[in-house]
Amino acid sequence: MKITVLGALAAALLGSTVAASADPVFNRIASFPVNTNLPADLDQKTETSAEIIAATADGQMLVYSDSPLGAIGFVDIADPAAPKPAGIVRVDGEPTSVTVLGGKVFAGVNTSESYTAPSGNLAVIDIASKTIEASCDLGGQPDSVALSPAGDLLAVAIENERDEDLNDGALPQMPAGYLTLFKINDGVPDCASRQDINLTGLAEIGPEDPEPEFVDFNSRNEIVVTLQENNHLVVVDGNSGKVTAHFPAGTVDVDSVDTKRDGMLSFADKIAGIAREPDAVQWIDDDRFVIANEGDYKGGSRGFSIFSKTGELLFDSGSDFEHRVALAGHFPDKRANKKGVEPEGLEVKRFGEEMLIFVLSERGSAVGVYRDTGAAPEFLQLLPTALAPEGAVAIPGRNLLAVSNEADLVEESGLRSHVTIYSYAEGTASYPMIVSKMDDAGRPVGFGALSGLAADPEVPGKLYAVNDSFYALQPTIFEIDATAHPARITGAIRVTRGGQPAQLLDLEGVAPDGKGGFWLASEGNAAKLVPHALYRVDGKGEIREAVAFPAGLLAHETRFGAEGVAMIGDTLWIAIQRPWKDDPKTAVKLLAYNTGSKEWGAVRYPLDPTETGWVGLSEIVAYGDHVYIIERDNQIGDNAKLKKLFRVPVSALVPAPLGGDLPLVAKEEVRDFIPDLKATGGYVVDKIEGFTVDAAGTGYAVTDNDGVDDSNGETLFFSTGKM
């Protein structure tokens, strides 16, 4: 028997499409796996990537550079909610950037033999025939390619990149980079018109070795060029080829940032005198441009800045952009000691009356959307992407935005590179689905890796979640107001032992103890000296009682332990994720611990079969006459087949003593979570880890974003409706 429950998330998304009075917002409507463009005769596990992206003038086709494949890829977005692979064109080298004019693609191609002998060409590709029609020599290694608004000039940043392993990547490393211009005749570059613009002697850092990174045109054919490693900006008159202005990108002091890779989120640090070292640049109008301060080998200020073309700093985001990312749970702690969220890509386009700025966080896998005000930009929303967004193209004529995401982890987790597509329409933003708050000092209360969920027994919509061992120095019980939209983290109870952050925990389950505190389930790992155990904490998070798993049980342990805990009367029921050594491969234990008698027992729960990977449990919660259990595979994207909620009658939970024959309970399917996990237009994430039912009988579920480590950082939090 299958029980169908209409999810509140689905209802909210349906409602957003008809909210005529609402302001327009961006919502993701599709995620296109780049590997689906692979030819049938290639190994389908071949690495692919979508890096820089462009669109045809009619907005019907996307074009992206695929460096590892050595190809230019095409995506048919006639129906943007159902993008289709439209093939590839192999190029003889590494494509670095693309732009489109009419029916032609202009692609920079790196053909360098070495860092000291750089070379490259500009390939002209016919979209209809998918053939390379012409090629212009560039004399060096290209990076960014840009087309003038009138379509009469093409600019190429010739980076001639340095060897980062030589002398710690310090400049100079010859030969120097430069800017190349081509005139466009009859819709294609005139190779004979090539003009190389010397950029040496301008920057204060490595003046003899400029390394142009990104280029963009304004309507006057003025070109702005970022020299990232040189921390310098150059403005060139494209019509004459003359440098009209140049100035340092400068340094900045940034307060309230996290600069330590330490298993905790604490935005109490400061970086001083940090070079911006911008990557992408985009004109906002003919007098102002915005830069993404990604940083390279010395800098990176974690935000974005706006300059006038004469060098006046008009705005700097400071820590605001990173804070916006952190408040949505996307801060990458493993990059805290480097460049944080790393804003890398940019797009600027007018939608209706609004000039919008899109800032891409490569490490946070998110896009900040800002409205240009002529002064400080106004933050509008944060968009989820796939892993490692690199480029973006806005298509105002169709109210679309497309983002290319370069990371392909086919050999690690199976996660593939994607192009994500968003529509701009009146309605309600579907993401983020849960956000945090600023603390009393004006710093984000960071969160991530939510691994267990529980409900307050008395207050409808009040929930609790725990984080897992990714944040080993900051085990936390988060208080959540699920009645807010998005749901809001309203408090953080730090788990302590003797007043200090408790260590050697991997919290995977939480349940109120009925006395104002909580029972916590910690998944053990003998290799890391983390015990399999239960902990009772008071309302302030201090550990008051620790209950180790019994020795007879631990004799059969694996590292896949407790993944949820529920309290029924005086008994705690603990879901073990995967079979231990004394279990059949087709079943897993539900442990029982009587808090009064201190006795242990168990039943076994039957697992669904899988063809790929493994299947295990992620949560257990008691409600009414049943316990509800999440059962899932460990697959992601199109490979994900099993993400379900089952229930078992409480009457069937009759524990037998450990070490003997354990009864096998029967389960009943309640919900398939895969439609929920697809509801915001993304790929199916692997870890749906938390489920609970609140005091009013409404179900809620949450996913674990792995601390934004080889993960796009999305935390999906949604209601499953009344139970």
PDB file of N, CA, C and O in Angstrom, residues 14 37 64 88 136 142 220 224 229 283 310 326 400 451 454 457 622 670:
ATOM      1  N   LEU A  14       3.285  25.641  -7.078  1.00  0.00           N
ATOM      2  CA  LEU A  14       2.149  25.849  -7.969  1.00  0.00           C
ATOM      3  C   LEU A  14       1.536  27.219  -7.743  1.00  0.00           C
ATOM      4  O   LEU A  14       1.203  27.942  -8.681  1.00  0.00           O
ATOM      5  N   ASN A  37      25.628  15.394 -23.432  1.00  0.00           N
ATOM      6  CA  ASN A  37      26.077  15.816 -24.756  1.00  0.00           C
ATOM      7  C   ASN A  37      27.205  14.942 -25.293  1.00  0.00           C
ATOM      8  O   ASN A  37      27.675  15.161 -26.418  1.00  0.00           O
ATOM      9  N   TYR A  64      28.546  26.540 -24.714  1.00  0.00           N
ATOM     10  CA  TYR A  64      29.487  26.576 -23.595  1.00  0.00           C
ATOM     11  C   TYR A  64      30.830  25.963 -23.999  1.00  0.00           C
ATOM     12  O   TYR A  64      30.919  25.138 -24.912  1.00  0.00           O
ATOM     13  N   ILE A  88      28.160  18.562 -29.803  1.00  0.00           N
ATOM     14  CA  ILE A  88      29.424  19.226 -29.516  1.00  0.00           C
ATOM     15  C   ILE A  88      30.220  19.381 -30.797  1.00  0.00           C
ATOM     16  O   ILE A  88      29.951  18.730 -31.807  1.00  0.00           O
ATOM     17  N   CYS A 136      41.709  31.991 -36.544  1.00  0.00           N
ATOM     18  CA  CYS A 136      42.657  33.106 -36.547  1.00  0.00           C
ATOM     19  C   CYS A 136      43.727  32.855 -35.492  1.00  0.00           C
ATOM     20  O   CYS A 136      43.400  32.566 -34.326  1.00  0.00           O
ATOM     21  N   PRO A 142      44.863  32.240 -25.045  1.00  0.00           N
ATOM     22  CA  PRO A 142      43.696  33.083 -24.762  1.00  0.00           C
ATOM     23  C   PRO A 142      43.016  32.710 -23.460  1.00  0.00           C
ATOM     24  O   PRO A 142      43.108  31.585 -22.977  1.00  0.00           O
ATOM     25  N   ARG A 220      30.168  52.162 -26.091  1.00  0.00           N
ATOM     26  CA  ARG A 220      31.085  53.058 -26.793  1.00  0.00           C
ATOM     27  C   ARG A 220      32.312  52.324 -27.333  1.00  0.00           C
ATOM     28  O   ARG A 220      33.278  52.961 -27.752  1.00  0.00           O
ATOM     29  N   VAL A 224      37.036  47.063 -20.889  1.00  0.00           N
ATOM     30  CA  VAL A 224      37.671  46.980 -19.580  1.00  0.00           C
ATOM     31  C   VAL A 224      38.325  45.607 -19.474  1.00  0.00           C
ATOM     32  O   VAL A 224      37.753  44.590 -19.871  1.00  0.00           O
ATOM     33  N   GLU A 229      46.290  38.671 -11.677  1.00  0.00           N
ATOM     34  CA  GLU A 229      47.493  38.473 -10.876  1.00  0.00           C
ATOM     35  C   GLU A 229      48.213  39.780 -10.600  1.00  0.00           C
ATOM     36  O   GLU A 229      48.924  39.904  -9.594  1.00  0.00           O
ATOM     37  N   TRP A 283      30.589  45.718 -17.564  1.00  0.00           N
ATOM     38  CA  TRP A 283      30.101  47.093 -17.536  1.00  0.00           C
ATOM     39  C   TRP A 283      28.667  47.109 -17.017  1.00  0.00           C
ATOM     40  O   TRP A 283      27.842  46.268 -17.397  1.00  0.00           O
ATOM     41  N   THR A 310      37.248  55.841 -14.657  1.00  0.00           N
ATOM     42  CA  THR A 310      38.421  56.681 -14.376  1.00  0.00           C
ATOM     43  C   THR A 310      39.143  56.261 -13.108  1.00  0.00           C
ATOM     44  O   THR A 310      40.117  56.896 -12.708  1.00  0.00           O
ATOM     45  N   ALA A 326      26.497  32.599   3.495  1.00  0.00           N
ATOM     46  CA  ALA A 326      26.521  31.838   4.745  1.00  0.00           C
ATOM     47  C   ALA A 326      25.138  31.696   5.356  1.00  0.00           C
ATOM     48  O   ALA A 326      24.801  30.647   5.922  1.00  0.00           O
ATOM     49  N   LEU A 400      15.131  34.723 -18.938  1.00  0.00           N
ATOM     50  CA  LEU A 400      15.897  33.549 -18.535  1.00  0.00           C
ATOM     51  C   LEU A 400      17.296  33.941 -18.084  1.00  0.00           C
ATOM     52  O   LEU A 400      17.839  34.969 -18.506  1.00  0.00           O
ATOM     53  N   SER A 451      21.651  16.830   9.834  1.00  0.00           N
ATOM     54  CA  SER A 451      21.625  15.375   9.695  1.00  0.00           C
ATOM     55  C   SER A 451      20.513  14.700  10.473  1.00  0.00           C
ATOM     56  O   SER A 451      20.336  13.487  10.371  1.00  0.00           O
ATOM     57  N   ALA A 454      13.875  16.913  14.567  1.00  0.00           N
ATOM     58  CA  ALA A 454      12.897  16.561  15.597  1.00  0.00           C
ATOM     59  C   ALA A 454      11.950  17.738  15.784  1.00  0.00           C
ATOM     60  O   ALA A 454      12.262  18.872  15.404  1.00  0.00           O
ATOM     61  N   PRO A 457       7.449  19.037  21.164  1.00  0.00           N
ATOM     62  CA  PRO A 457       6.203  18.290  21.404  1.00  0.00           C
ATOM     63  C   PRO A 457       4.977  19.164  21.618  1.00  0.00           C
ATOM     64  O   PRO A 457       3.846  18.651  21.572  1.00  0.00           O
ATOM     65  N   ALA A 622       8.973   9.046  15.769  1.00  0.00           N
ATOM     66  CA  ALA A 622       7.716   8.460  16.230  1.00  0.00           C
ATOM     67  C   ALA A 622       6.596   9.474  16.101  1.00  0.00           C
ATOM     68  O   ALA A 622       6.738  10.636  16.489  1.00  0.00           O
ATOM     69  N   VAL A 670       5.270   5.330   2.514  1.00  0.00           N
ATOM     70  CA  VAL A 670       4.466   6.518   2.750  1.00  0.00           C
ATOM     71  C   VAL A 670       4.680   7.565   1.668  1.00  0.00           C
ATOM     72  O   VAL A 670       3.731   8.187   1.192  1.00  0.00           O
TER      73      VAL A 670
END
